[in-house]
mmCIF file of C-alpha atoms in Angstrom:
data_model
loop_
_atom_site.group_PDB
_atom_site.id
_atom_site.type_symbol
_atom_site.label_atom_id
_atom_site.label_comp_id
_atom_site.label_asym_id
_atom_site.label_seq_id
_atom_site.Cartn_x
_atom_site.Cartn_y
_atom_site.Cartn_z
ATOM 1 C CA UNK A 17 97.143 86.597 131.135
ATOM 2 C CA UNK A 18 97.071 87.773 134.750
ATOM 3 C CA UNK A 19 97.716 91.522 134.672
ATOM 4 C CA UNK A 20 96.477 94.542 136.626
ATOM 5 C CA UNK A 21 93.956 96.835 134.949
ATOM 6 C CA UNK A 22 93.785 100.519 134.197
ATOM 7 C CA UNK A 23 90.258 101.918 134.138
ATOM 8 C CA UNK A 24 89.232 104.690 131.771
ATOM 9 C CA UNK A 25 87.010 107.630 132.602
ATOM 10 C CA UNK A 26 83.409 107.646 131.478
ATOM 11 C CA UNK A 27 82.921 107.683 127.671
ATOM 12 C CA UNK A 28 86.680 107.456 127.005
ATOM 13 C CA UNK A 29 86.524 103.992 125.417
ATOM 14 C CA UNK A 30 85.197 105.082 122.009
ATOM 15 C CA UNK A 31 88.596 105.238 120.333
ATOM 16 C CA UNK A 32 89.577 101.872 121.812
ATOM 17 C CA UNK A 33 86.403 100.271 120.459
ATOM 18 C CA UNK A 34 87.246 101.669 117.020
ATOM 19 C CA UNK A 35 90.662 99.954 117.139
ATOM 20 C CA UNK A 36 92.876 102.801 118.344
ATOM 21 C CA UNK A 37 95.811 101.651 120.442
ATOM 22 C CA UNK A 38 96.852 104.747 122.431
ATOM 23 C CA UNK A 39 95.574 105.686 125.877
ATOM 24 C CA UNK A 40 96.340 109.212 127.084
ATOM 25 C CA UNK A 41 96.939 109.916 130.747
ATOM 26 C CA UNK A 42 93.986 112.325 130.950
ATOM 27 C CA UNK A 43 91.660 109.519 129.843
ATOM 28 C CA UNK A 44 92.453 107.315 132.851
ATOM 29 C CA UNK A 45 90.361 107.253 136.020
ATOM 30 C CA UNK A 46 93.321 107.840 138.323
ATOM 31 C CA UNK A 47 91.175 107.634 141.450
ATOM 32 C CA UNK A 48 90.194 104.058 140.636
ATOM 33 C CA UNK A 49 93.569 103.094 139.091
ATOM 34 C CA UNK A 50 96.374 105.544 140.050
ATOM 35 C CA UNK A 51 99.015 105.594 137.323
ATOM 36 C CA UNK A 52 101.788 106.042 139.891
ATOM 37 C CA UNK A 53 101.038 102.526 141.104
ATOM 38 C CA UNK A 54 102.410 101.046 137.859
ATOM 39 C CA UNK A 55 105.968 100.456 136.663
ATOM 40 C CA UNK A 56 107.125 101.689 133.240
ATOM 41 C CA UNK A 57 106.510 98.926 130.711
ATOM 42 C CA UNK A 58 104.255 96.868 132.980
ATOM 43 C CA UNK A 59 101.693 94.687 131.134
ATOM 44 C CA UNK A 60 98.113 95.760 131.838
ATOM 45 C CA UNK A 61 94.537 95.224 130.802
ATOM 46 C CA UNK A 62 92.525 98.280 129.747
ATOM 47 C CA UNK A 63 88.886 98.428 130.840
ATOM 48 C CA UNK A 64 86.103 100.971 130.474
ATOM 49 C CA UNK A 65 84.375 102.807 133.300
ATOM 50 C CA UNK A 66 81.607 100.206 133.190
ATOM 51 C CA UNK A 67 84.094 97.342 133.382
ATOM 52 C CA UNK A 68 84.103 96.400 129.691
ATOM 53 C CA UNK A 69 87.358 94.747 128.641
ATOM 54 C CA UNK A 70 89.166 96.709 125.886
ATOM 55 C CA UNK A 71 92.616 95.228 125.411
ATOM 56 C CA UNK A 72 96.029 94.085 126.584
ATOM 57 C CA UNK A 73 98.866 96.570 126.504
ATOM 58 C CA UNK A 74 101.817 98.189 128.216
ATOM 59 C CA UNK A 75 101.657 101.125 130.605
ATOM 60 C CA UNK A 76 104.105 103.928 131.311
ATOM 61 C CA UNK A 77 102.961 106.321 134.067
ATOM 62 C CA UNK A 78 105.580 108.907 133.084
ATOM 63 C CA UNK A 79 104.388 109.371 129.485
ATOM 64 C CA UNK A 80 101.506 111.420 128.045
ATOM 65 C CA UNK A 81 100.645 108.302 126.048
ATOM 66 C CA UNK A 82 100.386 106.298 129.234
ATOM 67 C CA UNK A 83 99.362 102.981 127.653
ATOM 68 C CA UNK A 84 99.623 101.325 124.260
ATOM 69 C CA UNK A 85 97.247 98.498 123.456
ATOM 70 C CA UNK A 86 98.898 95.629 121.610
ATOM 71 C CA UNK A 87 95.983 93.173 121.490
ATOM 72 C CA UNK A 88 92.259 93.858 121.255
ATOM 73 C CA UNK A 89 91.572 90.109 121.378
ATOM 74 C CA UNK A 90 91.175 88.556 124.820
ATOM 75 C CA UNK A 91 92.326 85.231 123.364
ATOM 76 C CA UNK A 92 95.680 86.786 122.382
ATOM 77 C CA UNK A 93 97.517 88.008 125.490
ATOM 78 C CA UNK A 94 101.058 89.419 125.491
ATOM 79 C CA UNK A 95 102.943 86.140 125.127
ATOM 80 C CA UNK A 96 105.785 84.935 122.868
ATOM 81 C CA UNK A 97 103.239 83.319 120.536
ATOM 82 C CA UNK A 98 101.683 86.751 119.872
ATOM 83 C CA UNK A 99 105.021 88.162 118.687
ATOM 84 C CA UNK A 100 105.492 85.180 116.368
ATOM 85 C CA UNK A 101 101.986 85.561 114.930
ATOM 86 C CA UNK A 102 102.337 89.312 114.341
ATOM 87 C CA UNK A 103 105.773 88.932 112.749
ATOM 88 C CA UNK A 104 104.559 86.155 110.449
ATOM 89 C CA UNK A 105 101.685 88.351 109.296
ATOM 90 C CA UNK A 106 104.085 91.250 108.659
ATOM 91 C CA UNK A 107 106.505 89.016 106.721
ATOM 92 C CA UNK A 108 103.741 87.483 104.588
ATOM 93 C CA UNK A 109 102.522 90.941 103.599
ATOM 94 C CA UNK A 110 106.011 92.183 102.635
ATOM 95 C CA UNK A 111 106.752 89.062 100.626
ATOM 96 C CA UNK A 112 103.628 89.770 98.577
ATOM 97 C CA UNK A 113 104.587 93.409 98.031
ATOM 98 C CA UNK A 114 108.355 93.320 97.413
ATOM 99 C CA UNK A 115 110.527 91.356 95.009
ATOM 100 C CA UNK A 116 113.651 91.754 97.117
ATOM 101 C CA UNK A 117 114.205 91.438 100.893
ATOM 102 C CA UNK A 118 114.812 95.165 101.457
ATOM 103 C CA UNK A 119 111.917 96.821 103.269
ATOM 104 C CA UNK A 120 110.415 97.946 106.570
ATOM 105 C CA UNK A 121 109.331 94.631 108.043
ATOM 106 C CA UNK A 122 107.608 96.065 111.129
ATOM 107 C CA UNK A 123 106.101 99.544 111.181
ATOM 108 C CA UNK A 124 104.945 99.939 114.788
ATOM 109 C CA UNK A 125 101.205 100.304 115.225
ATOM 110 C CA UNK A 126 100.561 99.529 111.548
ATOM 111 C CA UNK A 127 101.674 95.952 112.180
ATOM 112 C CA UNK A 128 100.089 95.646 115.615
ATOM 113 C CA UNK A 129 103.419 96.129 117.389
ATOM 114 C CA UNK A 130 103.485 99.645 118.916
ATOM 115 C CA UNK A 131 106.973 100.905 119.730
ATOM 116 C CA UNK A 132 108.760 98.463 117.408
ATOM 117 C CA UNK A 133 110.420 99.181 114.055
ATOM 118 C CA UNK A 134 112.292 96.500 112.121
ATOM 119 C CA UNK A 135 114.068 97.270 108.849
ATOM 120 C CA UNK A 136 115.299 94.410 106.692
ATOM 121 C CA UNK A 137 118.496 94.446 104.656
ATOM 122 C CA UNK A 138 118.557 90.948 103.234
ATOM 123 C CA UNK A 139 119.927 88.738 106.007
ATOM 124 C CA UNK A 140 120.410 91.687 108.399
ATOM 125 C CA UNK A 141 117.675 93.145 110.600
ATOM 126 C CA UNK A 142 117.952 96.604 112.143
ATOM 127 C CA UNK A 143 115.626 96.815 115.156
ATOM 128 C CA UNK A 144 114.502 99.900 117.047
ATOM 129 C CA UNK A 145 112.456 99.725 120.264
ATOM 130 C CA UNK A 146 110.951 102.989 121.477
ATOM 131 C CA UNK A 147 108.628 102.154 124.401
ATOM 132 C CA UNK A 148 109.272 100.637 127.813
ATOM 133 C CA UNK A 149 106.816 97.767 127.327
ATOM 134 C CA UNK A 150 108.484 96.511 124.168
ATOM 135 C CA UNK A 151 111.874 96.984 125.785
ATOM 136 C CA UNK A 152 110.753 94.742 128.634
ATOM 137 C CA UNK A 153 109.712 92.092 126.060
ATOM 138 C CA UNK A 154 112.922 92.512 124.066
ATOM 139 C CA UNK A 155 114.286 88.984 124.556
ATOM 140 C CA UNK A 156 111.040 87.357 123.387
ATOM 141 C CA UNK A 157 110.800 89.704 120.391
ATOM 142 C CA UNK A 158 114.363 88.939 119.288
ATOM 143 C CA UNK A 159 113.714 85.215 119.651
ATOM 144 C CA UNK A 160 110.571 85.562 117.530
ATOM 145 C CA UNK A 161 112.501 87.477 114.841
ATOM 146 C CA UNK A 162 115.087 84.717 114.678
ATOM 147 C CA UNK A 163 112.342 82.096 114.434
ATOM 148 C CA UNK A 164 110.266 83.840 111.763
ATOM 149 C CA UNK A 165 112.862 85.578 109.563
ATOM 150 C CA UNK A 166 116.015 83.548 110.325
ATOM 151 C CA UNK A 167 118.446 86.452 109.811
ATOM 152 C CA UNK A 168 122.204 86.131 110.063
ATOM 153 C CA UNK A 169 122.589 89.480 111.869
ATOM 154 C CA UNK A 170 120.418 91.565 114.193
ATOM 155 C CA UNK A 171 121.366 95.098 115.220
ATOM 156 C CA UNK A 172 119.598 97.048 117.951
ATOM 157 C CA UNK A 173 119.527 100.726 116.943
ATOM 158 C CA UNK A 174 118.158 101.963 120.250
ATOM 159 C CA UNK A 175 119.767 105.381 119.978
ATOM 160 C CA UNK A 176 116.730 107.529 119.155
ATOM 161 C CA UNK A 177 115.942 110.379 121.556
ATOM 162 C CA UNK A 178 112.325 109.205 121.823
ATOM 163 C CA UNK A 179 113.521 106.453 124.169
ATOM 164 C CA UNK A 180 114.502 109.019 126.770
ATOM 165 C CA UNK A 181 110.843 110.081 127.058
ATOM 166 C CA UNK A 182 110.117 106.488 128.123
ATOM 167 C CA UNK A 183 112.983 106.462 130.628
ATOM 168 C CA UNK A 184 115.088 104.162 128.459
ATOM 169 C CA UNK A 185 118.822 104.293 127.775
ATOM 170 C CA UNK A 186 120.376 104.982 124.372
ATOM 171 C CA UNK A 187 122.547 102.278 122.860
ATOM 172 C CA UNK A 188 123.587 100.529 119.664
ATOM 173 C CA UNK A 189 124.541 96.876 119.820
ATOM 174 C CA UNK A 190 124.816 93.811 117.637
ATOM 175 C CA UNK A 191 122.911 90.956 119.269
ATOM 176 C CA UNK A 192 123.271 88.325 116.538
ATOM 177 C CA UNK A 193 126.099 87.685 114.111
ATOM 178 C CA UNK A 194 128.502 90.371 112.931
ATOM 179 C CA UNK A 195 127.400 93.706 111.502
ATOM 180 C CA UNK A 196 129.345 95.160 108.543
ATOM 181 C CA UNK A 197 130.296 98.825 108.422
ATOM 182 C CA UNK A 198 128.496 99.029 105.085
ATOM 183 C CA UNK A 199 126.084 96.891 103.148
ATOM 184 C CA UNK A 200 124.342 97.145 99.815
ATOM 185 C CA UNK A 201 120.599 97.413 99.267
ATOM 186 C CA UNK A 202 118.506 97.745 96.139
ATOM 187 C CA UNK A 203 115.512 100.071 95.929
ATOM 188 C CA UNK A 204 113.590 100.605 92.696
ATOM 189 C CA UNK A 205 116.388 98.867 90.760
ATOM 190 C CA UNK A 206 118.957 101.332 92.145
ATOM 191 C CA UNK A 207 121.812 100.144 94.334
ATOM 192 C CA UNK A 208 122.961 101.983 97.451
ATOM 193 C CA UNK A 209 125.601 101.520 100.139
ATOM 194 C CA UNK A 210 124.329 102.228 103.659
ATOM 195 C CA UNK A 211 125.766 102.044 107.167
ATOM 196 C CA UNK A 212 123.419 100.092 109.480
ATOM 197 C CA UNK A 213 125.519 100.737 112.604
ATOM 198 C CA UNK A 214 126.194 104.448 112.225
ATOM 199 C CA UNK A 215 123.645 105.774 109.734
ATOM 200 C CA UNK A 216 120.622 107.865 110.642
ATOM 201 C CA UNK A 217 117.661 106.069 112.250
ATOM 202 C CA UNK A 218 118.054 102.408 111.272
ATOM 203 C CA UNK A 219 120.380 103.245 108.369
ATOM 204 C CA UNK A 220 117.801 103.891 105.653
ATOM 205 C CA UNK A 221 114.421 105.647 105.371
ATOM 206 C CA UNK A 222 112.321 102.753 104.135
ATOM 207 C CA UNK A 223 109.129 104.637 105.038
ATOM 208 C CA UNK A 224 109.706 106.838 101.943
ATOM 209 C CA UNK A 225 110.362 103.958 99.535
ATOM 210 C CA UNK A 226 106.900 104.056 97.941
ATOM 211 C CA UNK A 227 107.112 107.825 97.454
ATOM 212 C CA UNK A 228 110.474 107.453 95.748
ATOM 213 C CA UNK A 229 108.968 104.793 93.460
ATOM 214 C CA UNK A 230 106.421 107.408 92.308
ATOM 215 C CA UNK A 231 109.179 109.851 91.390
ATOM 216 C CA UNK A 232 109.772 108.512 87.865
ATOM 217 C CA UNK A 233 106.027 108.269 87.140
ATOM 218 C CA UNK A 234 105.524 111.973 87.832
ATOM 219 C CA UNK A 235 108.428 112.964 85.621
ATOM 220 C CA UNK A 236 111.833 114.245 86.717
ATOM 221 C CA UNK A 237 112.977 117.780 85.777
ATOM 222 C CA UNK A 238 116.413 118.420 84.319
ATOM 223 C CA UNK A 239 117.715 120.018 87.535
ATOM 224 C CA UNK A 240 116.919 118.531 90.972
ATOM 225 C CA UNK A 241 117.680 119.872 94.461
ATOM 226 C CA UNK A 242 117.673 117.220 97.212
ATOM 227 C CA UNK A 243 117.732 119.008 100.605
ATOM 228 C CA UNK A 244 118.407 116.955 103.768
ATOM 229 C CA UNK A 245 119.564 114.339 101.305
ATOM 230 C CA UNK A 246 121.233 111.952 103.800
ATOM 231 C CA UNK A 247 122.945 109.398 101.485
ATOM 232 C CA UNK A 248 121.095 110.398 98.327
ATOM 233 C CA UNK A 249 118.037 108.142 98.263
ATOM 234 C CA UNK A 250 116.006 110.766 96.410
ATOM 235 C CA UNK A 251 118.777 112.510 94.498
ATOM 236 C CA UNK A 252 120.482 109.438 93.103
ATOM 237 C CA UNK A 253 117.178 107.943 92.008
ATOM 238 C CA UNK A 254 116.273 111.237 90.338
ATOM 239 C CA UNK A 255 119.508 110.968 88.334
ATOM 240 C CA UNK A 256 118.704 107.373 87.416
ATOM 241 C CA UNK A 257 115.258 108.562 86.272
ATOM 242 C CA UNK A 258 116.812 111.073 83.878
ATOM 243 C CA UNK A 259 117.744 114.287 85.714
ATOM 244 C CA UNK A 260 120.734 115.990 84.079
ATOM 245 C CA UNK A 261 121.899 117.713 87.269
ATOM 246 C CA UNK A 262 121.302 116.795 90.925
ATOM 247 C CA UNK A 263 122.501 118.812 93.943
ATOM 248 C CA UNK A 264 122.364 117.049 97.316
ATOM 249 C CA UNK A 265 122.533 119.176 100.475
ATOM 250 C CA UNK A 266 123.111 117.917 104.030
ATOM 251 C CA UNK A 267 125.274 118.812 107.017
ATOM 252 C CA UNK A 268 127.136 115.609 108.027
ATOM 253 C CA UNK A 269 130.240 115.244 105.827
ATOM 254 C CA UNK A 270 129.991 111.449 106.073
ATOM 255 C CA UNK A 271 126.508 111.514 104.558
ATOM 256 C CA UNK A 272 127.675 113.607 101.601
ATOM 257 C CA UNK A 273 130.672 111.335 101.048
ATOM 258 C CA UNK A 274 128.215 108.446 100.927
ATOM 259 C CA UNK A 275 126.114 110.371 98.368
ATOM 260 C CA UNK A 276 129.186 110.510 96.147
ATOM 261 C CA UNK A 277 129.797 106.781 96.481
ATOM 262 C CA UNK A 278 126.186 105.967 95.778
ATOM 263 C CA UNK A 279 126.123 108.245 92.743
#
């Protein structure tokens, strides 16, 4: 990979050597490598003050987190084959952990893909890109998702305010197939209707799924208050686990109507 380099200040490579993937703007030697010389989302190499190679990543001179390292392996540059490899690893892990295809397939840095979230609803993928570098690689990432997962539908939920910090536009679009207004998912043997096009975030908070699975093990009281309930992921499962009364509180009327349907 032929990419320009950003050089860190003296002794600022310790986190990188430990596997961290964020570079802050105050860690960069801006005299040797001025950040203003780079474009948002431009691929770069990160090197130490002594010239030691640290990783491949994407730079954004306008962000406090001015670079995000995607690969710490010099043999794995930012190419389409890297996206395929990372997505296959993520899919293999989820298929070992979950009985049904409803889960967070890609969880940003945790899966070696900073700035990318992919939620899976059976044959539908809801994708959110939050950094300029991943947005620049969007076409290759979508192609890799089609190759690895073979979904029928892909939605881009690029409407989170975090994108504005990266200088990116806000938009929601269906880039593969046709997206339904509602679809059904199953979590902890409880069925829910969600709205992948208009719901909060990517439509469902999969990052809390494991916590909700612990709910029944800890014991559910007779009366449960679910504040900021969205569509009732916690409240409805509390009722399934034995609560006699559940009160869900949220501000959007559509979310509360969905709570009623899900209940």
